[in-house]
Amino acid sequence: MSNLPLSTSKFTAILLLFLLPVALSASRHEAIDAVLNRLDSKRSSPSVQESAAKGVLRRLLPSHLHSFEFKIVSKDVCGGHSCFLIKNYNKSSQNGPEIIIKGTTAVELASGLHWYIKYWCGAHISWDKTGGIQINSIPKPGSLPLVKDEGVVIQRPVPWNYYQNVVTSSYSYVWWNWERWEKEIDWMALQGINLPLAFTGQEAIWQKVFMNLNVSSEDLNDFFGGPAFLAWARMGNLHAWGGPLSQNWLDQQLSLQKQILSRMLELGMTPVLPSFSGNVPAALKKIFPSANITRLGDWNTVNKNPRWCCTYLLDPSDPLFVEIGEAFIRQQIKEYGDVTDIYNCDTFNENIPPTNDSDYISSLGAAVYKAMSKGDEDAVWLMQGWLFYSDSSFWKPPQMKALLHSVPFGKMIVLDLFADVKPIWRTSSQFYGTPYVWCMLHNFGGNIEMYGILDAISSGPIDAHISENSTMVGVGMCMEGIEHNPVVYELMSEMAFRSEKVRVLEWLRNYSRRRYGKAVNQVEAAWEILYRTIYNCTDGIADHNRDFIVKFPDWDPSLNSGSDTSKEDTKHIFLSLPRTRRFLFQQSSSKLPQAHLWYSTQEVVNALQLFLDAGNDLNRSLTYRYDLVDLTRQVLSKLANQVYIDAIIAFQRKDADALNLHSQKFLQLINDIDVLLASDDNFLLGTWLESAKELGVNPVEMKQYEWNARTQVTMWYDTTKTNQSQLHDYANKFWSGLLKDYYLPRASTYFDHLAKSLKENENFNIVGWREEWIAFSNKWQVSTELYPVKARGDALAISKALYKRYFG
């Protein structure tokens, strides 16, 4: 009997070991449930949400406004989860509703509408700039397809569907007015997005906060970036570049933010607002000389130019940090009302703490959260997890745990930002117990490039959700730029409502029929090829378009002898994206410049042939035209990469005739692609420039905004007379006008210098080329030449002619 207590204690210990994970899991669920319940209590009334869903329907399908009825229901209908239900309406009159959609919020109602018109009516919805909507397949009112008698219930497997990257605001949204924002919010609702970032207008809030601390408007002119560079000024990467911001801009953007938030709230969304990350104006150091304010290092200027670089960071451990953070949250609540509890903060994003001491990191995290919670006692910190990938050498397990556990459980949510390529949840014990959102990053810089990993999207969120001890609480899309690759974003959006893996080939067949409004064998076969090639990038390299037309290699090819250079060197040309955005343009050590290529170009040429074969059936379809132009552009741009390499090999072999032949072909390709892009409204430089100018209220602002727009998509950042910006072409675009008037002169000038070098038997004068090119670029950036905003030419005829010219 004397051993009984020992045996009992052993049994108790073993039992605790088994029960502890269960208890922790239960407490995690309770903490998240508490957040969800608080957020539910902030939602608009059922009548407001039903009316908002009706508004989405009115703008999308005005002809069917009376065909649908919407009703908000409680989560109890779906076992405590968010869901939508689609049922046939018991018709009492000929013109009454045909389908009733019930949902837990207006987002669910809109998602249910989208699900129904996709899967019962064969309709398709994408951004206007990717072909827009295809609704011709929807039957007329009174003839809508019935669903099965008991109806359809679709439940969210995880509570949140997050949307946006902190830089999307600059790469894609910067010139938007309310009309464009209204369309985007409708698109969000239809895709099921219920947790969108809401970053517009925050400079007006910061102006009020900092001026209350005696920072002058002149000081803020040196702090805020220009309109197209606000994201990086907010993150403390730069200051003043592209500025100053006028009071007109500040007031206009604040008013726009209020419209954005109002509509998001009507639809039952939870907006994510910004918070204080420590980035402060230089003047604050003089106003508070004893504050712990340090100057950061250079971020991508050419010569560490202090006019733009080396911003100031207030240490979170300083009492002033909490004071400013609280003031900012309270000022937002004063302006917008109590609209959310979730706040984004990325104080350590591309900004490594001064020490890896875990206690210090924990204290910093606690201070960041304290600043939020002093302003909103229910605050939840939403953090981008990019730092755990980009600075992985610093963020080892002890440091990650210190940061993630520095706030109470349930008060932090991490975005696994790059989970489509490099998921952190797998290697971090599910972020050491911290709730996270499985995110697709997909796009850098808003580049136009056909690219994706459909298999990862169709299975990754499911694998994460069903994994042991999963802490996943959402899915998300965190692209740097939008309005491209609609197939990727449609599939990713669906994962918010799918609890099983998607059979991609079958899904693509349906996608093709929805997108074009009919089944066409050739395009279905083409999409099979695209799935195996373009949309199957499994090399682990994050795609950033470096096609030589849009990211022209800035190098001296005479440094390498041509004697050991052969075509074998060019068969498989890859470029690995360095792991931090801060150093995206490191030179490759290989003999030839490299562009990312992960598929067989011949197979994709075959897919283009199939697309062209379907032209007679689909030529009137805007979605088909967009895809045809994009695919033709993709094929020709990859061909141009090889032609460029051929030209360089000819130069290195001192073969002037071959150099001339290949360089002329490269220039012709640029011209031809420009003509192709001009045939579709969605590939025009003029649209971007005119939208920038339209926000200006006087000639000075219009000129400044146009310079911002031109500079972002070209040089991006500062130059000297002989050194290009380190970020040149980061936000490159395949746009008609940009090819003809910017990329073409650049390539032509470069090839002229190469030819001159051979003719005079001298080394290539790279400094001379750079000087000439940079001077041209500077002039183009400040010019005000008008570019078309309407397409011209027959896209199908042009694509056929180009196919025949280059592949016939």
PDB file of C-alpha atoms in Angstrom, residues 211-410:
ATOM      1  CA  MET A 211       1.036  68.215 -34.508  1.00  0.00           C
ATOM      2  CA  ASN A 212      -0.354  67.743 -30.997  1.00  0.00           C
ATOM      3  CA  LEU A 213       3.258  66.897 -30.070  1.00  0.00           C
ATOM      4  CA  ASN A 214       4.447  70.203 -31.595  1.00  0.00           C
ATOM      5  CA  VAL A 215       5.703  68.690 -34.843  1.00  0.00           C
ATOM      6  CA  SER A 216       5.202  71.313 -37.553  1.00  0.00           C
ATOM      7  CA  SER A 217       3.653  70.818 -40.980  1.00  0.00           C
ATOM      8  CA  GLU A 218       7.107  71.517 -42.489  1.00  0.00           C
ATOM      9  CA  ASP A 219       8.534  68.687 -40.386  1.00  0.00           C
ATOM     10  CA  LEU A 220       5.808  66.382 -41.670  1.00  0.00           C
ATOM     11  CA  ASN A 221       6.677  67.327 -45.261  1.00  0.00           C
ATOM     12  CA  ASP A 222      10.030  65.667 -44.617  1.00  0.00           C
ATOM     13  CA  PHE A 223       8.354  62.664 -42.964  1.00  0.00           C
ATOM     14  CA  PHE A 224       5.571  61.610 -45.322  1.00  0.00           C
ATOM     15  CA  GLY A 225       6.447  60.101 -48.699  1.00  0.00           C
ATOM     16  CA  GLY A 226       4.681  60.979 -51.937  1.00  0.00           C
ATOM     17  CA  PRO A 227       1.356  59.304 -52.825  1.00  0.00           C
ATOM     18  CA  ALA A 228       2.932  56.398 -54.744  1.00  0.00           C
ATOM     19  CA  PHE A 229       5.480  55.726 -51.981  1.00  0.00           C
ATOM     20  CA  LEU A 230       3.384  55.984 -48.823  1.00  0.00           C
ATOM     21  CA  ALA A 231       3.683  52.291 -47.937  1.00  0.00           C
ATOM     22  CA  TRP A 232       7.454  52.572 -47.477  1.00  0.00           C
ATOM     23  CA  ALA A 233       7.276  55.863 -45.617  1.00  0.00           C
ATOM     24  CA  ARG A 234       4.807  54.183 -43.256  1.00  0.00           C
ATOM     25  CA  MET A 235       7.245  51.300 -42.702  1.00  0.00           C
ATOM     26  CA  GLY A 236      10.170  53.629 -42.050  1.00  0.00           C
ATOM     27  CA  ASN A 237      12.087  52.591 -45.170  1.00  0.00           C
ATOM     28  CA  LEU A 238      12.243  56.120 -46.568  1.00  0.00           C
ATOM     29  CA  HIS A 239      11.036  59.666 -45.951  1.00  0.00           C
ATOM     30  CA  ALA A 240      10.050  62.591 -48.186  1.00  0.00           C
ATOM     31  CA  TRP A 241      10.595  60.713 -51.487  1.00  0.00           C
ATOM     32  CA  GLY A 242       7.886  61.815 -53.924  1.00  0.00           C
ATOM     33  CA  GLY A 243       6.437  64.304 -51.429  1.00  0.00           C
ATOM     34  CA  PRO A 244       5.292  66.519 -49.899  1.00  0.00           C
ATOM     35  CA  LEU A 245       1.668  65.645 -49.294  1.00  0.00           C
ATOM     36  CA  SER A 246      -0.716  68.545 -49.746  1.00  0.00           C
ATOM     37  CA  GLN A 247      -3.527  69.255 -47.313  1.00  0.00           C
ATOM     38  CA  ASN A 248      -5.872  68.500 -50.206  1.00  0.00           C
ATOM     39  CA  TRP A 249      -4.452  64.969 -50.411  1.00  0.00           C
ATOM     40  CA  LEU A 250      -4.674  64.423 -46.656  1.00  0.00           C
ATOM     41  CA  ASP A 251      -8.285  65.613 -46.431  1.00  0.00           C
ATOM     42  CA  GLN A 252      -9.359  63.761 -49.570  1.00  0.00           C
ATOM     43  CA  GLN A 253      -7.876  60.453 -48.414  1.00  0.00           C
ATOM     44  CA  LEU A 254      -9.389  60.747 -44.933  1.00  0.00           C
ATOM     45  CA  SER A 255     -12.819  61.335 -46.465  1.00  0.00           C
ATOM     46  CA  LEU A 256     -12.283  58.343 -48.759  1.00  0.00           C
ATOM     47  CA  GLN A 257     -11.294  56.143 -45.803  1.00  0.00           C
ATOM     48  CA  LYS A 258     -14.526  56.995 -44.047  1.00  0.00           C
ATOM     49  CA  GLN A 259     -16.494  55.866 -47.119  1.00  0.00           C
ATOM     50  CA  ILE A 260     -14.451  52.668 -47.318  1.00  0.00           C
ATOM     51  CA  LEU A 261     -14.953  51.830 -43.643  1.00  0.00           C
ATOM     52  CA  SER A 262     -18.663  52.636 -43.773  1.00  0.00           C
ATOM     53  CA  ARG A 263     -19.248  50.200 -46.623  1.00  0.00           C
ATOM     54  CA  MET A 264     -17.064  47.491 -45.061  1.00  0.00           C
ATOM     55  CA  LEU A 265     -19.044  47.760 -41.832  1.00  0.00           C
ATOM     56  CA  GLU A 266     -22.402  47.671 -43.625  1.00  0.00           C
ATOM     57  CA  LEU A 267     -21.302  44.379 -45.198  1.00  0.00           C
ATOM     58  CA  GLY A 268     -20.300  42.902 -41.842  1.00  0.00           C
ATOM     59  CA  MET A 269     -16.561  42.986 -42.484  1.00  0.00           C
ATOM     60  CA  THR A 270     -13.974  43.582 -39.751  1.00  0.00           C
ATOM     61  CA  PRO A 271     -11.521  46.210 -41.021  1.00  0.00           C
ATOM     62  CA  VAL A 272      -7.920  45.993 -39.857  1.00  0.00           C
ATOM     63  CA  LEU A 273      -6.623  49.461 -38.983  1.00  0.00           C
ATOM     64  CA  PRO A 274      -3.004  50.609 -38.687  1.00  0.00           C
ATOM     65  CA  SER A 275      -1.212  51.195 -35.393  1.00  0.00           C
ATOM     66  CA  PHE A 276       2.079  52.712 -34.249  1.00  0.00           C
ATOM     67  CA  SER A 277       5.260  50.845 -35.192  1.00  0.00           C
ATOM     68  CA  GLY A 278       7.789  53.385 -33.895  1.00  0.00           C
ATOM     69  CA  ASN A 279       8.440  55.307 -37.120  1.00  0.00           C
ATOM     70  CA  VAL A 280       8.672  59.022 -36.190  1.00  0.00           C
ATOM     71  CA  PRO A 281       9.590  62.359 -37.813  1.00  0.00           C
ATOM     72  CA  ALA A 282      13.181  63.561 -37.345  1.00  0.00           C
ATOM     73  CA  ALA A 283      11.865  66.629 -35.514  1.00  0.00           C
ATOM     74  CA  LEU A 284      10.672  64.487 -32.627  1.00  0.00           C
ATOM     75  CA  LYS A 285      14.295  63.905 -31.606  1.00  0.00           C
ATOM     76  CA  LYS A 286      14.705  67.638 -31.018  1.00  0.00           C
ATOM     77  CA  ILE A 287      11.349  68.026 -29.293  1.00  0.00           C
ATOM     78  CA  PHE A 288      12.061  65.068 -26.977  1.00  0.00           C
ATOM     79  CA  PRO A 289      15.880  65.006 -26.649  1.00  0.00           C
ATOM     80  CA  SER A 290      15.859  62.365 -23.909  1.00  0.00           C
ATOM     81  CA  ALA A 291      13.653  59.931 -25.853  1.00  0.00           C
ATOM     82  CA  ASN A 292      15.280  56.735 -27.084  1.00  0.00           C
ATOM     83  CA  ILE A 293      15.153  57.549 -30.797  1.00  0.00           C
ATOM     84  CA  THR A 294      17.703  55.966 -33.114  1.00  0.00           C
ATOM     85  CA  ARG A 295      18.419  56.478 -36.788  1.00  0.00           C
ATOM     86  CA  LEU A 296      18.024  53.424 -38.983  1.00  0.00           C
ATOM     87  CA  GLY A 297      20.409  52.367 -41.716  1.00  0.00           C
ATOM     88  CA  ASP A 298      20.066  52.903 -45.433  1.00  0.00           C
ATOM     89  CA  TRP A 299      17.259  51.250 -47.387  1.00  0.00           C
ATOM     90  CA  ASN A 300      18.133  51.035 -51.083  1.00  0.00           C
ATOM     91  CA  THR A 301      19.272  54.584 -51.847  1.00  0.00           C
ATOM     92  CA  VAL A 302      22.183  54.798 -54.288  1.00  0.00           C
ATOM     93  CA  ASN A 303      24.645  56.562 -51.990  1.00  0.00           C
ATOM     94  CA  LYS A 304      22.981  56.481 -48.581  1.00  0.00           C
ATOM     95  CA  ASN A 305      21.366  59.805 -49.387  1.00  0.00           C
ATOM     96  CA  PRO A 306      20.038  61.302 -46.100  1.00  0.00           C
ATOM     97  CA  ARG A 307      17.430  63.301 -48.039  1.00  0.00           C
ATOM     98  CA  TRP A 308      15.454  60.079 -48.377  1.00  0.00           C
ATOM     99  CA  CYS A 309      17.066  57.380 -46.244  1.00  0.00           C
ATOM    100  CA  CYS A 310      17.817  56.516 -42.673  1.00  0.00           C
ATOM    101  CA  THR A 311      14.556  57.224 -40.895  1.00  0.00           C
ATOM    102  CA  TYR A 312      14.059  57.540 -37.136  1.00  0.00           C
ATOM    103  CA  LEU A 313      12.717  54.800 -34.867  1.00  0.00           C
ATOM    104  CA  LEU A 314      11.365  55.346 -31.372  1.00  0.00           C
ATOM    105  CA  ASP A 315      12.265  52.376 -29.200  1.00  0.00           C
ATOM    106  CA  PRO A 316       9.148  50.577 -27.916  1.00  0.00           C
ATOM    107  CA  SER A 317      10.674  50.524 -24.437  1.00  0.00           C
ATOM    108  CA  ASP A 318      10.511  54.338 -24.249  1.00  0.00           C
ATOM    109  CA  PRO A 319       7.405  55.688 -22.427  1.00  0.00           C
ATOM    110  CA  LEU A 320       6.792  58.035 -25.348  1.00  0.00           C
ATOM    111  CA  PHE A 321       6.129  55.002 -27.566  1.00  0.00           C
ATOM    112  CA  VAL A 322       3.042  54.031 -25.565  1.00  0.00           C
ATOM    113  CA  GLU A 323       1.902  57.653 -25.432  1.00  0.00           C
ATOM    114  CA  ILE A 324       2.045  58.065 -29.223  1.00  0.00           C
ATOM    115  CA  GLY A 325       0.603  54.622 -29.924  1.00  0.00           C
ATOM    116  CA  GLU A 326      -2.335  55.261 -27.622  1.00  0.00           C
ATOM    117  CA  ALA A 327      -2.932  58.712 -29.124  1.00  0.00           C
ATOM    118  CA  PHE A 328      -3.012  57.283 -32.641  1.00  0.00           C
ATOM    119  CA  ILE A 329      -5.541  54.546 -31.787  1.00  0.00           C
ATOM    120  CA  ARG A 330      -7.730  57.043 -29.939  1.00  0.00           C
ATOM    121  CA  GLN A 331      -7.583  59.532 -32.820  1.00  0.00           C
ATOM    122  CA  GLN A 332      -8.734  56.806 -35.219  1.00  0.00           C
ATOM    123  CA  ILE A 333     -11.625  55.909 -32.910  1.00  0.00           C
ATOM    124  CA  LYS A 334     -12.529  59.601 -32.725  1.00  0.00           C
ATOM    125  CA  GLU A 335     -12.598  59.862 -36.526  1.00  0.00           C
ATOM    126  CA  TYR A 336     -14.166  56.499 -37.421  1.00  0.00           C
ATOM    127  CA  GLY A 337     -15.921  55.285 -34.299  1.00  0.00           C
ATOM    128  CA  ASP A 338     -15.349  51.956 -32.537  1.00  0.00           C
ATOM    129  CA  VAL A 339     -15.205  49.902 -35.739  1.00  0.00           C
ATOM    130  CA  THR A 340     -12.656  47.163 -34.965  1.00  0.00           C
ATOM    131  CA  ASP A 341     -10.387  45.569 -32.389  1.00  0.00           C
ATOM    132  CA  ILE A 342      -7.770  44.342 -34.870  1.00  0.00           C
ATOM    133  CA  TYR A 343      -4.712  46.470 -35.642  1.00  0.00           C
ATOM    134  CA  ASN A 344      -1.756  45.835 -37.885  1.00  0.00           C
ATOM    135  CA  CYS A 345       1.770  46.530 -36.674  1.00  0.00           C
ATOM    136  CA  ASP A 346       5.061  45.416 -38.246  1.00  0.00           C
ATOM    137  CA  THR A 347       7.673  47.215 -36.207  1.00  0.00           C
ATOM    138  CA  PHE A 348      10.291  44.519 -36.829  1.00  0.00           C
ATOM    139  CA  ASN A 349       9.580  44.032 -40.535  1.00  0.00           C
ATOM    140  CA  GLU A 350      12.956  44.346 -42.320  1.00  0.00           C
ATOM    141  CA  ASN A 351      14.168  46.067 -39.168  1.00  0.00           C
ATOM    142  CA  ILE A 352      16.154  43.736 -36.921  1.00  0.00           C
ATOM    143  CA  PRO A 353      16.151  44.473 -33.161  1.00  0.00           C
ATOM    144  CA  PRO A 354      19.506  45.641 -31.760  1.00  0.00           C
ATOM    145  CA  THR A 355      19.995  42.430 -29.777  1.00  0.00           C
ATOM    146  CA  ASN A 356      18.745  38.856 -29.960  1.00  0.00           C
ATOM    147  CA  ASP A 357      18.271  38.717 -26.204  1.00  0.00           C
ATOM    148  CA  SER A 358      14.909  37.010 -25.664  1.00  0.00           C
ATOM    149  CA  ASP A 359      13.975  39.092 -22.634  1.00  0.00           C
ATOM    150  CA  TYR A 360      14.615  42.286 -24.587  1.00  0.00           C
ATOM    151  CA  ILE A 361      12.542  41.108 -27.561  1.00  0.00           C
ATOM    152  CA  SER A 362       9.738  40.095 -25.226  1.00  0.00           C
ATOM    153  CA  SER A 363       9.759  43.541 -23.614  1.00  0.00           C
ATOM    154  CA  LEU A 364       9.603  45.201 -27.038  1.00  0.00           C
ATOM    155  CA  GLY A 365       6.631  43.092 -28.084  1.00  0.00           C
ATOM    156  CA  ALA A 366       4.849  43.807 -24.808  1.00  0.00           C
ATOM    157  CA  ALA A 367       5.405  47.549 -25.290  1.00  0.00           C
ATOM    158  CA  VAL A 368       4.010  47.479 -28.836  1.00  0.00           C
ATOM    159  CA  TYR A 369       0.909  45.718 -27.578  1.00  0.00           C
ATOM    160  CA  LYS A 370       0.587  48.030 -24.583  1.00  0.00           C
ATOM    161  CA  ALA A 371       0.448  51.027 -26.924  1.00  0.00           C
ATOM    162  CA  MET A 372      -2.455  49.385 -28.777  1.00  0.00           C
ATOM    163  CA  SER A 373      -4.335  48.201 -25.722  1.00  0.00           C
ATOM    164  CA  LYS A 374      -4.101  51.575 -23.986  1.00  0.00           C
ATOM    165  CA  GLY A 375      -6.012  53.001 -26.933  1.00  0.00           C
ATOM    166  CA  ASP A 376      -8.381  50.026 -27.257  1.00  0.00           C
ATOM    167  CA  GLU A 377      -8.550  47.651 -24.305  1.00  0.00           C
ATOM    168  CA  ASP A 378      -9.740  44.836 -26.567  1.00  0.00           C
ATOM    169  CA  ALA A 379      -7.003  45.347 -29.178  1.00  0.00           C
ATOM    170  CA  VAL A 380      -5.657  42.355 -31.109  1.00  0.00           C
ATOM    171  CA  TRP A 381      -2.261  42.693 -32.800  1.00  0.00           C
ATOM    172  CA  LEU A 382      -2.188  41.429 -36.395  1.00  0.00           C
ATOM    173  CA  MET A 383       1.411  40.988 -37.563  1.00  0.00           C
ATOM    174  CA  GLN A 384       2.852  40.083 -40.943  1.00  0.00           C
ATOM    175  CA  GLY A 385       5.082  37.031 -40.525  1.00  0.00           C
ATOM    176  CA  TRP A 386       7.397  38.065 -43.379  1.00  0.00           C
ATOM    177  CA  LEU A 387      10.236  38.768 -40.946  1.00  0.00           C
ATOM    178  CA  PHE A 388      10.436  35.103 -39.906  1.00  0.00           C
ATOM    179  CA  TYR A 389      11.264  34.279 -43.529  1.00  0.00           C
ATOM    180  CA  SER A 390      13.220  37.332 -44.698  1.00  0.00           C
ATOM    181  CA  ASP A 391      15.365  37.569 -41.549  1.00  0.00           C
ATOM    182  CA  SER A 392      15.333  33.892 -40.592  1.00  0.00           C
ATOM    183  CA  SER A 393      18.973  33.997 -39.506  1.00  0.00           C
ATOM    184  CA  PHE A 394      17.931  36.311 -36.664  1.00  0.00           C
ATOM    185  CA  TRP A 395      14.500  34.935 -35.795  1.00  0.00           C
ATOM    186  CA  LYS A 396      15.458  31.566 -34.358  1.00  0.00           C
ATOM    187  CA  PRO A 397      13.026  29.655 -32.099  1.00  0.00           C
ATOM    188  CA  PRO A 398      13.952  31.541 -28.877  1.00  0.00           C
ATOM    189  CA  GLN A 399      13.510  34.937 -30.551  1.00  0.00           C
ATOM    190  CA  MET A 400      10.274  33.920 -32.298  1.00  0.00           C
ATOM    191  CA  LYS A 401       8.808  32.576 -29.080  1.00  0.00           C
ATOM    192  CA  ALA A 402       9.838  35.708 -27.203  1.00  0.00           C
ATOM    193  CA  LEU A 403       7.983  37.938 -29.658  1.00  0.00           C
ATOM    194  CA  LEU A 404       4.952  35.714 -30.174  1.00  0.00           C
ATOM    195  CA  HIS A 405       4.497  35.089 -26.450  1.00  0.00           C
ATOM    196  CA  SER A 406       5.054  38.725 -25.439  1.00  0.00           C
ATOM    197  CA  VAL A 407       1.307  39.420 -25.527  1.00  0.00           C
ATOM    198  CA  PRO A 408      -1.591  37.582 -23.878  1.00  0.00           C
ATOM    199  CA  PHE A 409      -2.842  34.581 -25.817  1.00  0.00           C
ATOM    200  CA  GLY A 410      -5.559  35.509 -28.298  1.00  0.00           C
TER     201      GLY A 410
END
